Short mmCIF file of C-alpha atoms in Angstrom, two decimals:
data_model
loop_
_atom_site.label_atom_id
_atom_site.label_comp_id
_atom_site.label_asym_id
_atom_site.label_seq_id
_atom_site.Cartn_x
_atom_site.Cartn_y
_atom_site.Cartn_z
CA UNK O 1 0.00 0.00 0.00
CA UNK O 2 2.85 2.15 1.07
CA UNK O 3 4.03 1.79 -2.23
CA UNK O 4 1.19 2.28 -4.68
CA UNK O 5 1.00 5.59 -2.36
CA UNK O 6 4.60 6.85 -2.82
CA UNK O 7 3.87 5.50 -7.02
CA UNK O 8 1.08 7.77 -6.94
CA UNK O 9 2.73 10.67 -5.59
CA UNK O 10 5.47 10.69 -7.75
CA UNK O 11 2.52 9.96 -10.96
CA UNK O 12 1.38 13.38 -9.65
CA UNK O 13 4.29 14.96 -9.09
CA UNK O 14 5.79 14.00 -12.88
CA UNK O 15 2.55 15.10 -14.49
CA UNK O 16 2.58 18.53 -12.79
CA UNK O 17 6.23 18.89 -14.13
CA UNK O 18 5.23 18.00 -17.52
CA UNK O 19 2.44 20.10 -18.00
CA UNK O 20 4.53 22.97 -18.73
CA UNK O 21 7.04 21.13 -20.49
CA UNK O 22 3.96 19.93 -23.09
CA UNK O 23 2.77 23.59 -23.51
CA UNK O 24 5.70 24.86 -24.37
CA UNK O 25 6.08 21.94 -26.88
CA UNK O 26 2.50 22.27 -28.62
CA UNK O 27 2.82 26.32 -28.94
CA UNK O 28 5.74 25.71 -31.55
CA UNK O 29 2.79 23.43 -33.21
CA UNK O 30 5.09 20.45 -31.92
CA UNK O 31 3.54 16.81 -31.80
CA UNK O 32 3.03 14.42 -29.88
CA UNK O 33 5.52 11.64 -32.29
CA UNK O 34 8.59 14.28 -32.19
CA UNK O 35 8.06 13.95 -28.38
CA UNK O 36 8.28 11.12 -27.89
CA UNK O 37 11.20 10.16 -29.79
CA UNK O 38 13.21 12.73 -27.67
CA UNK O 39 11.83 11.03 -24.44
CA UNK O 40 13.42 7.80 -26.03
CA UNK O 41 16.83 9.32 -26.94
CA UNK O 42 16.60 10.99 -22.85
CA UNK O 43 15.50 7.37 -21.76
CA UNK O 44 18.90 6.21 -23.45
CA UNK O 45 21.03 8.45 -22.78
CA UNK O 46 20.09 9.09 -18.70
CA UNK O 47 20.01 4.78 -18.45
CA UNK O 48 23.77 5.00 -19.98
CA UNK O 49 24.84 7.57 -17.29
CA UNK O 50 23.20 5.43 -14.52
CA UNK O 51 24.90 2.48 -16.34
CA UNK O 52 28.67 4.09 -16.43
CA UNK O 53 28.03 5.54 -12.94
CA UNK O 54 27.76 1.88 -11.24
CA UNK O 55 30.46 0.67 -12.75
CA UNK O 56 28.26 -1.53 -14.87
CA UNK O 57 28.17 -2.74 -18.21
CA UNK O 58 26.45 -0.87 -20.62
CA UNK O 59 24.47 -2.44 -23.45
CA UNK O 60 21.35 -2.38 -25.85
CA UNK O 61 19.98 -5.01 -23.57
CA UNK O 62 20.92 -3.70 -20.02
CA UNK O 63 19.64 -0.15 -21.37
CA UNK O 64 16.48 -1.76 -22.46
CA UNK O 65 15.72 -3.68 -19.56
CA UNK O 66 16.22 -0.55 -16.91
CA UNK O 67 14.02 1.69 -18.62
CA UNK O 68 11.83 -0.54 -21.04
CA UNK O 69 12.26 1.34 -24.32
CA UNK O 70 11.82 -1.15 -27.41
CA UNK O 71 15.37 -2.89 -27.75
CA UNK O 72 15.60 -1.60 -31.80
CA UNK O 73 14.74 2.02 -30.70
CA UNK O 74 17.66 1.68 -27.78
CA UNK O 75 19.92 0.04 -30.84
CA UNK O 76 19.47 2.74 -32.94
CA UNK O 77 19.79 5.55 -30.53
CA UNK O 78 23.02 4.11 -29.15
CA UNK O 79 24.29 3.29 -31.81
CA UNK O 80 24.19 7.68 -32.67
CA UNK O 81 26.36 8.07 -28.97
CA UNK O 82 25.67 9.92 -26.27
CA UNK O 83 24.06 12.84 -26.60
CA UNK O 84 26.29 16.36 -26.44
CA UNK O 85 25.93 18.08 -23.25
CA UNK O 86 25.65 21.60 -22.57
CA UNK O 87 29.15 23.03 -21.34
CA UNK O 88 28.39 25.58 -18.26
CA UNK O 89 28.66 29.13 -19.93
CA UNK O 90 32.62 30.11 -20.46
CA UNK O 91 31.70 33.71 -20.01
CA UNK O 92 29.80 33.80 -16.93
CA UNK O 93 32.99 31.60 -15.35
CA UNK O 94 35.56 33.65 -17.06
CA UNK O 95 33.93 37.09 -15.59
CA UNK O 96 33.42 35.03 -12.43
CA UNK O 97 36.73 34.34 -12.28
CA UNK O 98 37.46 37.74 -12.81
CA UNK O 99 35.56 39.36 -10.23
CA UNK O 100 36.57 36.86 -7.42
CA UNK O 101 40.58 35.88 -8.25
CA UNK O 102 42.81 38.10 -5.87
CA UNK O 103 45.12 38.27 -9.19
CA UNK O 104 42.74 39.75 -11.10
CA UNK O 105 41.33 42.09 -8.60
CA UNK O 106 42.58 45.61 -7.60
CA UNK O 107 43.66 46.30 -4.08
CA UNK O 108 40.07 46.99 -2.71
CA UNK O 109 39.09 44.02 -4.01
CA UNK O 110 37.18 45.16 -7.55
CA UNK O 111 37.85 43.46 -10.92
CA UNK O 112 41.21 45.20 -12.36
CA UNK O 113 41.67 46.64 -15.72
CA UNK O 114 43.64 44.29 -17.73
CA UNK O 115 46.18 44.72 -20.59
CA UNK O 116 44.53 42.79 -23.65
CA UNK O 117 47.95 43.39 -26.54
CA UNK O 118 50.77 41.41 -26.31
CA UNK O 119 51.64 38.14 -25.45
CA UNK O 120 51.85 37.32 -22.11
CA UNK O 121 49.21 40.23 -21.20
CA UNK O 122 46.53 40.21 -18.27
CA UNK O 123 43.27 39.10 -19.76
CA UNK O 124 45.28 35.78 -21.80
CA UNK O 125 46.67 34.85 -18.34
CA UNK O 126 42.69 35.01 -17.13
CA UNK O 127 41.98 32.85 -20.42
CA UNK O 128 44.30 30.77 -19.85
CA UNK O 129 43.36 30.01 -16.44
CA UNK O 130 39.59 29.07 -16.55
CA UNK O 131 40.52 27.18 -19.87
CA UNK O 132 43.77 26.51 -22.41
CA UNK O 133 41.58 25.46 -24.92
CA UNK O 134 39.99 28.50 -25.55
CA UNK O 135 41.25 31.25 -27.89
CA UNK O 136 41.66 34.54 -26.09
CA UNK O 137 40.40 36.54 -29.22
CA UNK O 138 37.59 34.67 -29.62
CA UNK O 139 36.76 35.37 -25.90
CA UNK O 140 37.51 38.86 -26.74
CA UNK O 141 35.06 39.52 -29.27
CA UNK O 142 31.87 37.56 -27.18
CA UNK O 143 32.70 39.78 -24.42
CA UNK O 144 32.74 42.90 -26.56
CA UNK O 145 29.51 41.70 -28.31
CA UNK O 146 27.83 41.10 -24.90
CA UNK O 147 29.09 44.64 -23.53
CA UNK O 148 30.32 43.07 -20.97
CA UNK O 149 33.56 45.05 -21.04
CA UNK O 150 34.78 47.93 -22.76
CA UNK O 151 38.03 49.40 -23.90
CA UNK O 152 40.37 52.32 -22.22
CA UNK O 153 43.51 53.57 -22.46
CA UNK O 154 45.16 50.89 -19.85
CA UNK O 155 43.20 47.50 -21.32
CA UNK O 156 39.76 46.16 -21.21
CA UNK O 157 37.38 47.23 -18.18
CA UNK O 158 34.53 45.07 -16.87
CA UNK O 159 31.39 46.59 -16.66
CA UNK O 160 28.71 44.19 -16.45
CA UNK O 161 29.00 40.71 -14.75
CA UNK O 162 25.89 38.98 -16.00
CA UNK O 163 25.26 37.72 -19.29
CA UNK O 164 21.32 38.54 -20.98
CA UNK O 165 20.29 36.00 -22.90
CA UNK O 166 16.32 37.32 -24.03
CA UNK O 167 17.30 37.18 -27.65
CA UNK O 168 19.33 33.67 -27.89
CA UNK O 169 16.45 31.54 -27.27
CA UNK O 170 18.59 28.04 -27.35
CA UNK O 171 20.83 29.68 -24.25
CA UNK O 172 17.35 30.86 -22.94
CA UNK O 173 15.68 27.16 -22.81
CA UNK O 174 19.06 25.78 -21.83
CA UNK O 175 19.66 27.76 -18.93
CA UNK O 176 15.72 26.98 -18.13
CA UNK O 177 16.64 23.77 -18.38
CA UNK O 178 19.66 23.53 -15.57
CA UNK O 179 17.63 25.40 -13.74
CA UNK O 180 14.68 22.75 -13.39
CA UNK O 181 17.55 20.19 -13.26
CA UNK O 182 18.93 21.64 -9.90
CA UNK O 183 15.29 22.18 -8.24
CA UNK O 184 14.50 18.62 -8.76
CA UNK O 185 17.96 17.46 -7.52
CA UNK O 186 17.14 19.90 -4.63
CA UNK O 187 14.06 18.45 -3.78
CA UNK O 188 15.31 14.68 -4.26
CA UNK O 189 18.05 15.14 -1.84
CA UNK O 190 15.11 16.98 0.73
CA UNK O 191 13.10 13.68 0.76
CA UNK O 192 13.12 11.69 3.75
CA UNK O 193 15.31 14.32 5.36
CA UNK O 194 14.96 15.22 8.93
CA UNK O 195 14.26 18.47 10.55
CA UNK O 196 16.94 20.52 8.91
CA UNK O 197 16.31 20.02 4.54
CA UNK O 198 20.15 19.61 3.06
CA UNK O 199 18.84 21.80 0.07
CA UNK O 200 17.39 25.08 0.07
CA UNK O 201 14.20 25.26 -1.87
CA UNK O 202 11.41 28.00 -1.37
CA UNK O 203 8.97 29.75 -3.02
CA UNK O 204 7.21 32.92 -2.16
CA UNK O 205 3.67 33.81 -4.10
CA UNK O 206 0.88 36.52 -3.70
CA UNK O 207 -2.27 35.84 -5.98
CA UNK O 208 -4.27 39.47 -6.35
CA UNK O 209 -1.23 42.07 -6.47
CA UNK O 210 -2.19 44.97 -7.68
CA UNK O 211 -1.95 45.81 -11.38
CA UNK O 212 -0.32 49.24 -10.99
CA UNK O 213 2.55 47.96 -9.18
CA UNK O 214 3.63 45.26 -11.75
CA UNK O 215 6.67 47.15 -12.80
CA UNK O 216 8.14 48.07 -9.21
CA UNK O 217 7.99 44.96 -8.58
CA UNK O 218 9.97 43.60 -11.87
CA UNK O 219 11.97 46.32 -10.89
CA UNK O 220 12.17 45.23 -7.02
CA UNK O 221 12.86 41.74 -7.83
CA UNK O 222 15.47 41.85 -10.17
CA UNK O 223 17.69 44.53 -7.90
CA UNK O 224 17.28 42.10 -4.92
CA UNK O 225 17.86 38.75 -6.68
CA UNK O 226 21.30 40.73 -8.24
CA UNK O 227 22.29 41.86 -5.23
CA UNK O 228 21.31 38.30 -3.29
CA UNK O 229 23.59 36.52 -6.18
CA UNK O 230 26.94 39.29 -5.45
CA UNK O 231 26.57 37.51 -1.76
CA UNK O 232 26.21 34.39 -2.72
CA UNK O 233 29.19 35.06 -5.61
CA UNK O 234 31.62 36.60 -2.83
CA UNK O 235 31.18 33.49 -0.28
CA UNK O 236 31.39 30.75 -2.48
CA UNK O 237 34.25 31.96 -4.18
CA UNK O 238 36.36 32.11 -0.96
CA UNK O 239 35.89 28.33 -0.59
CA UNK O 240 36.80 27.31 -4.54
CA UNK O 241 39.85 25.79 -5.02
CA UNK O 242 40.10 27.27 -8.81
CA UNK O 243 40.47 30.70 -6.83
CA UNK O 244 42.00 30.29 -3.17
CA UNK O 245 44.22 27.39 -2.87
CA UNK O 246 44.02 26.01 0.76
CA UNK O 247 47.24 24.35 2.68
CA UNK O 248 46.55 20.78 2.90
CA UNK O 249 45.97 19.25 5.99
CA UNK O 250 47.75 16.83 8.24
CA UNK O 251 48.45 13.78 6.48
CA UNK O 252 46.83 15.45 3.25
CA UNK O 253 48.84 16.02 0.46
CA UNK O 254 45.92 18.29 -0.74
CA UNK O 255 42.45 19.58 -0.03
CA UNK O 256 40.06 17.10 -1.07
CA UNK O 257 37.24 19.69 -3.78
CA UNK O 258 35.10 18.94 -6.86
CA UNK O 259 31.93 19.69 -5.15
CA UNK O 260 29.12 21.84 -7.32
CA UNK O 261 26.96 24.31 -5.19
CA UNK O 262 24.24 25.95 -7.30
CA UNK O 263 22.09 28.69 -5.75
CA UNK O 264 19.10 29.87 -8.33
CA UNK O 265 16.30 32.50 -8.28
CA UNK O 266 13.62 33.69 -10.57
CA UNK O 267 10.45 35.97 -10.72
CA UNK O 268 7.51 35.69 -12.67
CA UNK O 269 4.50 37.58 -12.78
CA UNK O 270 0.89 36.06 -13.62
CA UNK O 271 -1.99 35.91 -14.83
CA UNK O 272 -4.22 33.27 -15.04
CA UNK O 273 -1.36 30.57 -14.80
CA UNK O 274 0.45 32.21 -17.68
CA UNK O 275 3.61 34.74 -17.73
CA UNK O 276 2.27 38.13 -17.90
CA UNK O 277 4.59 39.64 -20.48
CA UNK O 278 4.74 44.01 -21.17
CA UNK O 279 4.78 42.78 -24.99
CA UNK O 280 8.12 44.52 -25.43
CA UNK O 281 10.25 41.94 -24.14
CA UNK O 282 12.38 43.84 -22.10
CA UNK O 283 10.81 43.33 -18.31
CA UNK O 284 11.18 40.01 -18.55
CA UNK O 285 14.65 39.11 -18.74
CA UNK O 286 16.09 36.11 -18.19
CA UNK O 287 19.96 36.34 -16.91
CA UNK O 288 22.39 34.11 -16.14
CA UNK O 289 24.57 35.09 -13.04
CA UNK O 290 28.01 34.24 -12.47
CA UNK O 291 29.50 31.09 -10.94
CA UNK O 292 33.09 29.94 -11.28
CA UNK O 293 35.00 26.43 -11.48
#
């Protein structure tokens, strides 16, 4: 009984999730077959990772029997490989890593200009250290067509540390995307937990605001949700071995690190279960804020 309970829970849970996943799907006059062949390839691909992460074989027919997807449909689809995954955004961890690394900061602690000409100038060395296998020009001209930074007589300045993605769509729905990942791995980990939740997860709403105030509060809620993620930015980054490199202790040849901590936030306003939009696009922006490592 215990256990039709917790299957129906979960039933409820997944169809609640799905709903908006489905309207988003049928307002690009998506069907129902294109759907379902990416649940398939997601099927595939999530049973492989499950696969690889216990150390077990994986197979067509161990992949078919953990998640029950016809055994010609997991043949073909593994046959293709494993689907790409989305890289976290270089940008937002190369101007992370400029805002929070003491060799890139100025004495009180605020992102320096750096020399950009040259070989071995400032902002190559910053490349260079969030990843060699990026071209520093290339970097260059994102950041410049992001306005993220902007030129002066001693180098390249930064002037805004998130990125706006409102008119890439595909960063839009991927970001979306992480984001849902990391609630439901929040709420996973809170099940069964006792008193004190290991993962924050809360959610604030007020159903008859009034009209007149809708753009204070965009307004409100984007200054405090910037200003939340600069706190969040400035502690975190004090305890990330990519930017403070702790002495090891006893019998430790190193500090043991690798862990991912992911803080999100986002405001919506309604009406009637849907977005209420200004039809300008502009209130409504979706931004990603900075992490590093």
């Amino acid at each position: 009984m215990a256990d039709l309970k917790q299957n129906n829970l979960r039933a409820t849970a997944l169809i609640q999730m799905l709903r908006p996943i489905v309207r988003y799907w049928l307002r690009r006059a998506d069907r129902f077959q294109e759907f379902s062949e990416l649940l398939k390839i997601v099927f595939v691909d999530v049973a492989r990772e499950e696969l690889a992460r216990s150390n077990s074989k994986v197979n067509v027919s161990r992949i078919h029997m953990l998640t029950g997807v016809h055994r010609n449909d997991v043949s073909r689809i593994f046959k293709q490989g494993a689907q790409p995954k989305i890289l976290p955004d270089f940008l937002s961890r190369l101007i992370g890593q400029w805002e929070q690394d003491p060799e890139f900061q100025t004495s009180n602690g605020t992102p320096k200009v750096l020399t950009f000409l040259g070989k071995n100038n400032d902002f190559n060395k910053l490349v260079e250290k969030v990843s060699k296998g990026v071209s520093p020009g290339t970097v260059l001209f994102e950041l410049e067509r992001s306005n993220a930074i902007k030129r002066t007589s001693r180098g390249i300045k930064l002037v805004r540390s998130t990125q706006r993605h409102t008119k890439d769509e595909e960063r839009v729905i991927a970001l979306s995307g992480e984001m849902v990942e990391s609630m439901l791995g929040a709420a996973q980990g809170n099940i069964g937990a006792g008193d004190i939740s290991p993962n924050v997860l809360l959610r604030t709403r007020y159903d008859n605001i009034y009209r007149s105030d809708v753009e204070d509060i965009r307004a409100w809620l984007r200054a405090e949700a910037k200003a939340l993620h600069k706190r969040v930015r400035d502690y975190l980054s004090l305890r990330d071995k990519d930017i403070v490199e702790r002495a090891p202790k006893a019998g430790e040849t190193e500090q043991a690190a690798g862990l991912t901590v992911v803080f999100g936030s986002f405001g919506v306003i309604e009406e009637d279960g849907e977005a209420l939009d200004d039809g300008s696009n502009s209130s409504n922006q979706l931004e990603s804020e900075i992490f590093s490592g």
